[in-house]
Short mmCIF file of N, CA and C in Angstrom, two decimals:
data_model
loop_
_atom_site.label_atom_id
_atom_site.label_comp_id
_atom_site.label_asym_id
_atom_site.label_seq_id
_atom_site.Cartn_x
_atom_site.Cartn_y
_atom_site.Cartn_z
N UNK S 1 -5.93 -9.66 6.56
CA UNK S 1 -6.24 -10.06 5.20
C UNK S 1 -6.64 -8.85 4.40
N UNK S 2 -6.27 -8.85 3.14
CA UNK S 2 -6.69 -7.73 2.33
C UNK S 2 -6.43 -7.95 0.85
N UNK S 3 -7.21 -7.24 0.11
CA UNK S 3 -7.11 -7.28 -1.34
C UNK S 3 -5.97 -6.40 -1.81
N UNK S 4 -5.20 -6.87 -2.76
CA UNK S 4 -4.13 -6.10 -3.37
C UNK S 4 -4.33 -6.12 -4.88
N UNK S 5 -3.60 -5.29 -5.59
CA UNK S 5 -3.69 -5.27 -7.05
C UNK S 5 -3.29 -6.63 -7.60
N UNK S 6 -4.00 -7.08 -8.62
CA UNK S 6 -3.72 -8.38 -9.24
C UNK S 6 -2.26 -8.47 -9.69
N UNK S 7 -1.65 -9.64 -9.49
CA UNK S 7 -0.30 -9.90 -9.98
C UNK S 7 -0.12 -11.38 -10.23
N UNK S 8 0.91 -11.72 -10.98
CA UNK S 8 1.23 -13.11 -11.30
C UNK S 8 2.73 -13.24 -11.47
N UNK S 9 3.19 -14.42 -11.83
CA UNK S 9 4.58 -14.66 -12.14
C UNK S 9 4.67 -15.03 -13.62
N UNK S 10 5.84 -14.92 -14.19
CA UNK S 10 5.97 -15.20 -15.62
C UNK S 10 6.01 -16.70 -15.91
N UNK S 11 6.03 -17.52 -14.88
CA UNK S 11 6.09 -18.97 -15.10
C UNK S 11 4.79 -19.62 -14.61
N UNK S 12 4.69 -20.94 -14.78
CA UNK S 12 3.54 -21.67 -14.27
C UNK S 12 3.75 -21.94 -12.79
N UNK S 13 2.67 -22.29 -12.12
CA UNK S 13 2.74 -22.61 -10.70
C UNK S 13 1.57 -23.51 -10.33
N UNK S 14 1.49 -23.90 -9.10
CA UNK S 14 0.33 -24.64 -8.61
C UNK S 14 0.02 -25.84 -9.51
N UNK S 15 1.00 -26.70 -9.74
CA UNK S 15 0.79 -27.87 -10.57
C UNK S 15 0.79 -27.57 -12.06
N UNK S 16 1.70 -26.68 -12.49
CA UNK S 16 1.83 -26.29 -13.90
C UNK S 16 0.63 -25.52 -14.44
N UNK S 17 -0.09 -24.85 -13.57
CA UNK S 17 -1.24 -24.05 -13.99
C UNK S 17 -0.87 -22.58 -14.03
N UNK S 18 -1.63 -21.82 -14.81
CA UNK S 18 -1.44 -20.38 -14.90
C UNK S 18 -2.37 -19.71 -13.89
N UNK S 19 -1.80 -19.06 -12.90
CA UNK S 19 -2.57 -18.45 -11.81
C UNK S 19 -2.19 -16.99 -11.63
N UNK S 20 -3.12 -16.23 -11.04
CA UNK S 20 -2.81 -14.87 -10.58
C UNK S 20 -3.26 -14.75 -9.13
N UNK S 21 -2.84 -13.69 -8.48
CA UNK S 21 -3.07 -13.52 -7.05
C UNK S 21 -3.63 -12.12 -6.77
N UNK S 22 -4.41 -12.00 -5.69
CA UNK S 22 -4.93 -10.68 -5.30
C UNK S 22 -5.15 -10.54 -3.80
N UNK S 23 -4.54 -11.42 -3.00
CA UNK S 23 -4.66 -11.36 -1.55
C UNK S 23 -3.28 -11.22 -0.92
N UNK S 24 -3.14 -10.28 0.02
CA UNK S 24 -1.81 -10.04 0.60
C UNK S 24 -1.35 -11.15 1.54
N UNK S 25 -2.21 -12.05 1.95
CA UNK S 25 -1.83 -13.14 2.84
C UNK S 25 -1.60 -14.46 2.10
N UNK S 26 -1.68 -14.46 0.81
CA UNK S 26 -1.50 -15.67 0.02
C UNK S 26 -0.04 -16.13 0.08
N UNK S 27 0.17 -17.37 0.49
CA UNK S 27 1.52 -17.90 0.60
C UNK S 27 2.24 -17.97 -0.74
N UNK S 28 1.52 -18.39 -1.78
CA UNK S 28 2.11 -18.44 -3.11
C UNK S 28 2.51 -17.04 -3.57
N UNK S 29 1.62 -16.08 -3.35
CA UNK S 29 1.90 -14.70 -3.75
C UNK S 29 3.08 -14.12 -2.99
N UNK S 30 3.16 -14.39 -1.70
CA UNK S 30 4.30 -13.91 -0.90
C UNK S 30 5.62 -14.45 -1.44
N UNK S 31 5.61 -15.73 -1.84
CA UNK S 31 6.82 -16.34 -2.39
C UNK S 31 7.22 -15.68 -3.71
N UNK S 32 6.24 -15.39 -4.55
CA UNK S 32 6.51 -14.71 -5.83
C UNK S 32 7.16 -13.36 -5.59
N UNK S 33 6.62 -12.60 -4.64
CA UNK S 33 7.16 -11.28 -4.33
C UNK S 33 8.57 -11.42 -3.74
N UNK S 34 8.73 -12.33 -2.79
CA UNK S 34 10.03 -12.54 -2.14
C UNK S 34 11.11 -12.92 -3.16
N UNK S 35 10.75 -13.72 -4.15
CA UNK S 35 11.71 -14.16 -5.16
C UNK S 35 11.93 -13.14 -6.28
N UNK S 36 11.18 -12.05 -6.26
CA UNK S 36 11.34 -11.01 -7.28
C UNK S 36 10.74 -11.38 -8.62
N UNK S 37 9.72 -12.26 -8.63
CA UNK S 37 9.11 -12.72 -9.87
C UNK S 37 7.74 -12.10 -10.13
N UNK S 38 7.38 -11.04 -9.42
CA UNK S 38 6.07 -10.43 -9.53
C UNK S 38 5.92 -9.66 -10.84
N UNK S 39 4.78 -9.92 -11.52
CA UNK S 39 4.41 -9.20 -12.73
C UNK S 39 3.01 -8.64 -12.48
N UNK S 40 2.80 -7.35 -12.70
CA UNK S 40 1.50 -6.74 -12.45
C UNK S 40 0.43 -7.26 -13.40
N UNK S 41 -0.79 -7.36 -12.89
CA UNK S 41 -1.93 -7.75 -13.70
C UNK S 41 -2.27 -9.23 -13.58
N UNK S 42 -3.40 -9.59 -14.17
CA UNK S 42 -3.88 -10.98 -14.14
C UNK S 42 -3.12 -11.88 -15.10
N UNK S 43 -2.66 -11.33 -16.19
CA UNK S 43 -2.03 -12.16 -17.21
C UNK S 43 -3.09 -12.83 -18.08
N UNK S 44 -2.70 -13.25 -19.24
CA UNK S 44 -3.63 -13.86 -20.20
C UNK S 44 -3.88 -15.32 -19.84
N UNK S 45 -5.13 -15.72 -19.77
CA UNK S 45 -5.48 -17.12 -19.54
C UNK S 45 -5.23 -17.62 -18.14
N UNK S 46 -5.09 -16.74 -17.18
CA UNK S 46 -4.81 -17.15 -15.80
C UNK S 46 -6.09 -17.08 -14.97
N UNK S 47 -6.20 -17.99 -14.01
CA UNK S 47 -7.32 -17.97 -13.08
C UNK S 47 -6.79 -17.64 -11.68
N UNK S 48 -7.69 -17.22 -10.81
CA UNK S 48 -7.31 -16.87 -9.45
C UNK S 48 -6.83 -18.12 -8.71
N UNK S 49 -5.74 -17.99 -7.97
CA UNK S 49 -5.19 -19.15 -7.26
C UNK S 49 -6.13 -19.60 -6.15
N UNK S 50 -6.02 -20.87 -5.78
CA UNK S 50 -6.92 -21.46 -4.79
C UNK S 50 -6.78 -20.79 -3.43
N UNK S 51 -5.57 -20.42 -3.03
CA UNK S 51 -5.37 -19.76 -1.73
C UNK S 51 -6.04 -18.39 -1.72
N UNK S 52 -5.90 -17.63 -2.79
CA UNK S 52 -6.55 -16.31 -2.86
C UNK S 52 -8.07 -16.45 -2.83
N UNK S 53 -8.57 -17.47 -3.50
CA UNK S 53 -10.01 -17.73 -3.51
C UNK S 53 -10.51 -18.02 -2.09
N UNK S 54 -9.80 -18.87 -1.36
CA UNK S 54 -10.16 -19.20 0.01
C UNK S 54 -10.08 -17.99 0.94
N UNK S 55 -9.02 -17.20 0.80
CA UNK S 55 -8.86 -16.01 1.64
C UNK S 55 -9.99 -15.01 1.39
N UNK S 56 -10.38 -14.85 0.13
CA UNK S 56 -11.48 -13.94 -0.19
C UNK S 56 -12.79 -14.41 0.42
N UNK S 57 -13.02 -15.73 0.41
CA UNK S 57 -14.24 -16.30 0.99
C UNK S 57 -14.27 -16.10 2.51
N UNK S 58 -13.12 -16.23 3.16
CA UNK S 58 -13.03 -16.04 4.61
C UNK S 58 -13.30 -14.60 5.00
N UNK S 59 -12.96 -13.66 4.13
CA UNK S 59 -13.12 -12.25 4.44
C UNK S 59 -14.58 -11.80 4.37
N UNK S 60 -15.42 -12.60 3.76
CA UNK S 60 -16.85 -12.22 3.62
C UNK S 60 -17.60 -12.40 4.88
#
């Protein structure tokens, strides 16, 4: 598990919500990268995805 630079996709995800990612083990984030939809940064109005939040809590 590890922290990576914040990134998001240009579309909605996770139930039509605006999310960003910062964990290298996040399944949603891996899919974004695999599909070539990665955009650097948090993006405007986006919150951290639930998987990244859980992974960060486990790392503590």
